[in-house]
Amino acid sequence: MVQLNIDLIAKSRNHFKKKRGLSFPDYLKTLTHLHFSSKNIEGIGDVSMCRNLTVLYLYDNQITNICNLGFASNLTHLYMQNNNIARIENLSSLQMLSKLYLGGNRIAVVEGLEQLRELKELHLENQRLAPGEKLLFDPRTLLSLAESLCVLNISNNNIDDIRDLAVLRGIQNFSAADNELHNLEELEDVFGFWPQLLQMDLRGNPASKKTKYRDRLITTCERLGVLDGREINEFTRQFLINWKTSKEAKKKKTNPLMLPGPSSPDPFTNDFQMTRRPHPGHLCSHNRQKWKPQQSLSSTVLAHTDLSYYYEGASRGGKGAEDKPTSPMTCPPTAQN
């Protein structure tokens, strides 16, 4: 069994050339990078003498477990893609870790990262999962990465739902190509929580083949610069935003009594066949404002007249008092979808 250990480092020609003028133990203390990719390594042994290690390359090996790295408190980059790792574990001591590459392994659950407060990039693409399995996410890990994580790659992992990822509000670069994402409305809901999103790749998902897919995501993600490998120019963005604003204005003009809020039809429904879910923090007080009669009505008449039939007549497309009410109403009807 080939292990990464002190003996393997000593036998390495590249490292042997660099240790001139230093005893081997002293040389190990100076090491910041270890390059041991494609060496048929099956395990990580004791390399604790490399106390100043910052970057470790172990990709394209046969490693089954992440272990014996507790000493590497200065490690910032860990490359372990294309191994046989089935579980993310034993990383809690790597407080400085900012980039973690674990693509091409056998990981089914994203977990064990709660202590990595400095983690900015997480690469988990192309996991070799059992038939019918999909990559899952531990909510505790997601919450712990909510502020720090900027880059997430989960491409080709049979994922059909990313709503749990909405908490990752610091995401700037998101790759989820070649998955099973169908629901475009749910995607828009999630991306609405990611104000920093700059690049995204959703190619190969069923949702990416839907009508106006690109237009809808551009208007949802205000800072998005690259979608599915294609740049978004400012002219296109502004055109779509103006078009969206125009549609909203038309809806308000043709339906003056339509109250804003969840009960009102979305101004894009006719074009997009969608219903937008509002951000919890964006529920404004205007959603609770009372309906106000037109200014042309005399205040004296308003003070002594039951206005219920105005509301009902208007809601049926009538002319206010000319429409005889069929039942008393105490408040204006809510616009129906």
XYZ file of C-alpha atoms in Angstrom:
337
model
C 0.000 0.000 0.000
C 1.463 3.335 -1.077
C 1.149 6.030 1.560
C 2.028 9.682 1.659
C 4.647 9.821 4.409
C 8.108 11.129 5.192
C 9.796 8.247 3.367
C 7.855 8.963 0.193
C 8.847 12.622 0.385
C 12.492 11.635 0.886
C 12.384 9.442 -2.224
C 10.899 12.146 -4.390
C 13.449 13.490 -6.859
C 11.836 16.910 -7.000
C 12.017 17.372 -3.271
C 15.470 15.797 -2.990
C 16.934 18.444 -5.303
C 15.539 21.237 -3.160
C 17.006 20.102 0.149
C 20.631 21.058 -0.496
C 22.266 22.820 2.424
C 19.559 21.754 4.881
C 19.148 18.684 7.018
C 16.130 16.684 5.955
C 14.082 17.542 9.102
C 14.811 21.227 8.611
C 13.905 20.955 4.971
C 10.539 19.416 5.872
C 9.806 22.387 8.103
C 10.301 24.759 5.183
C 7.938 22.930 2.837
C 4.824 24.876 1.877
C 3.751 22.813 -1.157
C 3.612 19.038 -1.627
C 3.062 17.682 -5.150
C 1.993 14.037 -5.064
C -0.673 13.695 -7.730
C -0.932 10.521 -9.840
C 1.321 8.459 -7.569
C -1.079 5.556 -6.825
C -1.281 6.742 -3.234
C -3.942 4.885 -1.216
C -3.623 6.627 2.128
C -2.206 9.604 4.018
C 0.353 8.721 6.677
C 2.298 10.862 9.134
C 3.629 14.004 7.483
C 3.250 16.202 10.546
C 6.859 17.409 10.243
C 5.648 19.547 7.311
C 4.145 21.990 9.767
C 4.178 24.947 7.366
C 2.302 23.184 4.592
C -0.132 25.497 2.752
C -0.921 23.629 -0.493
C -1.316 19.862 -0.888
C -1.776 18.185 -4.295
C -3.132 14.641 -3.997
C -5.472 14.408 -6.985
C -5.654 11.382 -9.309
C -4.736 8.805 -6.677
C -6.553 5.948 -4.893
C -7.139 7.582 -1.505
C -10.214 6.337 0.371
C -10.113 8.452 3.547
C -9.218 12.016 4.489
C -7.050 11.658 7.576
C -3.847 12.715 9.364
C -4.096 16.351 8.293
C -4.875 17.788 11.715
C -1.367 19.255 11.982
C -1.797 21.405 8.847
C -3.321 24.490 10.467
C -1.810 26.678 7.712
C -3.235 24.668 4.812
C -5.195 26.886 2.402
C -5.565 24.663 -0.702
C -6.377 20.947 -0.737
C -6.596 19.094 -4.059
C -8.062 15.590 -3.655
C -10.215 15.222 -6.754
C -10.433 11.889 -8.578
C -9.794 9.572 -5.644
C -12.088 7.048 -3.892
C -13.232 9.228 -0.994
C -16.742 8.420 0.225
C -17.046 10.852 3.114
C -15.913 14.395 3.946
C -14.312 14.144 7.386
C -11.385 15.113 9.623
C -11.073 18.642 8.257
C -12.169 20.646 11.305
C -8.557 21.599 12.203
C -7.921 23.234 8.832
C -9.070 26.663 9.946
C -7.291 28.467 7.085
C -8.587 26.261 4.267
C -10.035 28.416 1.485
C -10.180 26.041 -1.513
C -11.290 22.412 -1.370
C -11.316 20.181 -4.466
C -13.172 16.891 -4.055
C -14.668 16.316 -7.506
C -14.702 12.834 -9.023
C -14.959 10.912 -5.753
C -17.790 8.864 -4.198
C -19.254 11.467 -1.861
C -23.044 11.283 -1.384
C -23.478 13.881 1.387
C -21.833 17.291 1.708
C -21.041 17.464 5.428
C -18.267 17.955 7.969
C -17.368 21.508 6.935
C -18.917 23.391 9.849
C -15.581 24.630 11.217
C -14.179 25.880 7.911
C -15.139 29.537 8.264
C -12.612 30.662 5.630
C -13.739 28.274 2.890
C -14.377 30.217 -0.322
C -14.351 27.504 -2.999
C -15.928 24.063 -2.887
C -15.651 21.749 -5.914
C -17.778 18.591 -5.833
C -18.510 17.862 -9.485
C -18.862 14.396 -11.044
C -19.290 12.250 -7.944
C -19.426 8.541 -8.771
C -22.745 7.779 -7.086
C -24.756 4.574 -6.963
C -27.673 4.347 -9.418
C -30.599 6.439 -8.198
C -28.514 8.451 -5.721
C -28.038 12.217 -5.827
C -25.711 14.561 -3.970
C -27.260 15.769 -0.698
C -26.382 18.678 1.608
C -26.227 18.784 5.402
C -28.104 21.963 6.504
C -25.523 22.604 9.240
C -22.709 22.704 6.705
C -24.684 25.037 4.439
C -25.413 27.455 7.275
C -21.764 27.513 8.315
C -20.722 28.426 4.760
C -23.457 31.018 4.218
C -21.168 34.041 4.448
C -17.820 32.740 3.212
C -18.490 30.482 0.210
C -18.082 32.258 -3.149
C -17.586 29.384 -5.620
C -19.630 26.171 -5.715
C -19.364 23.461 -8.362
C -21.902 20.634 -8.094
C -22.181 19.685 -11.769
C -23.252 16.193 -12.855
C -24.542 14.873 -9.522
C -28.181 13.952 -10.327
C -29.405 16.996 -8.366
C -33.063 17.920 -8.939
C -33.600 20.581 -6.264
C -31.314 23.365 -4.967
C -33.716 25.198 -2.640
C -31.583 24.275 0.381
C -28.710 26.240 -1.169
C -30.561 29.560 -0.865
C -28.725 30.266 2.416
C -25.407 30.588 0.527
C -25.922 34.303 -0.043
C -22.246 34.979 -0.776
C -22.163 32.852 -3.960
C -20.504 34.553 -6.935
C -19.777 31.604 -9.227
C -22.215 28.690 -9.407
C -21.881 25.584 -11.592
C -24.650 22.997 -11.634
C -24.491 21.768 -15.223
C -25.721 18.311 -16.287
C -28.090 17.763 -13.393
C -31.869 17.188 -13.258
C -33.096 20.696 -12.464
C -36.571 21.089 -14.000
C -38.379 23.840 -12.112
C -37.368 27.251 -13.414
C -39.539 29.079 -10.890
C -37.698 27.414 -7.991
C -34.369 28.338 -9.532
C -35.445 31.971 -9.754
C -36.480 31.894 -6.103
C -33.033 30.634 -5.057
C -31.109 33.054 -7.258
C -33.126 35.903 -5.790
C -31.274 35.244 -2.527
C -27.838 35.491 -4.211
C -27.213 39.211 -4.850
C -23.496 38.664 -5.562
C -23.954 36.091 -8.348
C -21.666 36.904 -11.301
C -21.266 33.627 -13.227
C -23.521 30.615 -13.560
C -23.616 27.423 -15.612
C -26.829 25.392 -15.839
C -26.238 23.768 -19.217
C -27.598 20.256 -19.604
C -30.515 20.737 -17.190
C -34.129 20.404 -18.393
C -34.840 23.923 -17.092
C -32.286 25.411 -19.489
C -34.439 24.304 -22.429
C -37.560 26.162 -21.309
C -38.980 29.193 -23.100
C -37.315 32.498 -22.181
C -35.010 30.686 -19.755
C -32.118 33.039 -20.408
C -34.239 36.214 -20.305
C -35.826 35.237 -17.018
C -32.536 34.510 -15.268
C -30.954 37.721 -16.523
C -33.779 39.780 -14.997
C -33.639 37.738 -11.783
C -29.856 37.974 -11.289
C -29.078 41.670 -11.534
C -25.269 41.320 -11.469
C -24.940 38.179 -13.579
C -22.215 38.651 -16.201
C -21.866 35.163 -17.691
C -24.620 32.582 -18.122
C -23.838 29.137 -19.553
C -20.548 30.348 -20.971
C -22.045 33.362 -22.761
C -21.483 36.922 -21.632
C -24.422 39.188 -20.882
C -23.909 42.662 -22.285
C -25.338 45.689 -20.546
C -27.572 46.619 -23.473
C -29.347 43.248 -23.304
C -29.748 43.494 -19.552
C -31.181 47.010 -19.698
C -33.563 46.079 -22.496
C -34.973 43.166 -20.492
C -35.258 45.242 -17.313
C -37.113 47.990 -19.213
C -39.396 45.425 -20.780
C -40.135 43.956 -17.377
C -40.926 47.390 -15.960
C -43.189 48.147 -18.904
C -45.174 44.943 -18.355
C -45.651 45.810 -14.691
C -46.873 49.307 -15.600
C -49.367 47.903 -18.113
C -50.769 45.526 -15.532
C -51.271 48.364 -13.071
C -52.923 50.538 -15.721
C -55.352 47.887 -16.936
C -56.116 46.682 -13.396
C -56.121 49.850 -11.224
C -57.875 48.122 -8.326
C -55.515 45.145 -8.283
C -53.805 45.017 -4.929
C -50.105 44.163 -4.825
C -48.997 41.107 -2.924
C -49.093 37.308 -3.140
C -52.817 37.276 -4.082
C -52.234 39.466 -7.156
C -51.272 37.931 -10.500
C -47.621 38.310 -11.313
C -47.113 40.809 -14.159
C -45.030 38.188 -15.975
C -47.482 35.320 -15.659
C -48.925 35.691 -19.147
C -45.468 35.719 -20.684
C -43.568 33.387 -18.396
C -46.253 31.133 -16.905
C -44.709 31.616 -13.497
C -45.544 32.780 -9.984
C -42.755 34.586 -8.178
C -42.294 33.944 -4.483
C -41.371 37.174 -2.658
C -38.291 37.393 -0.483
C -39.397 37.289 3.175
C -37.502 40.514 3.807
C -39.256 42.276 0.935
C -42.799 42.012 2.223
C -43.545 45.726 2.348
C -46.199 47.602 4.235
C -47.869 48.660 0.964
C -49.177 45.113 0.656
C -51.444 45.865 3.568
C -52.684 49.316 2.462
C -56.430 49.775 2.247
C -58.166 50.452 -1.035
C -58.907 54.165 -1.496
C -61.841 55.477 -3.553
C -61.228 57.823 -6.468
C -60.550 61.454 -5.611
C -63.405 62.657 -7.820
C -65.984 61.253 -5.414
C -67.318 63.849 -3.016
C -66.065 63.470 0.515
C -69.600 64.257 1.735
C -71.058 61.407 -0.285
C -68.318 59.095 0.935
C -69.114 59.928 4.519
C -72.797 58.917 4.228
C -72.792 56.245 1.560
C -72.138 52.537 1.724
C -69.269 52.102 -0.778
C -69.554 48.346 -0.971
C -71.220 48.461 -4.358
C -68.472 50.713 -5.742
C -65.983 48.045 -4.902
C -68.095 45.236 -6.245
C -69.115 47.094 -9.381
C -65.530 48.038 -10.145
C -64.326 44.488 -9.568
C -66.902 43.261 -12.122
C -65.888 45.897 -14.658
C -68.946 48.087 -13.852
C -69.282 51.828 -13.318
C -69.510 52.109 -9.579
C -72.890 53.308 -8.270
C -74.668 52.415 -11.497
C -74.181 48.727 -10.705
C -76.586 47.500 -8.114
C -74.860 45.517 -5.353
C -75.900 41.944 -4.870
C -74.506 41.534 -1.337
C -72.964 43.850 1.268
C -69.188 44.017 1.411
C -67.004 45.511 4.078
C -63.755 45.664 2.117
C -62.681 45.598 -1.538
C -62.305 42.175 -3.143
C -58.784 40.810 -3.499
C -57.718 40.433 -7.098
C -57.772 36.816 -8.116
C -55.163 35.003 -10.120
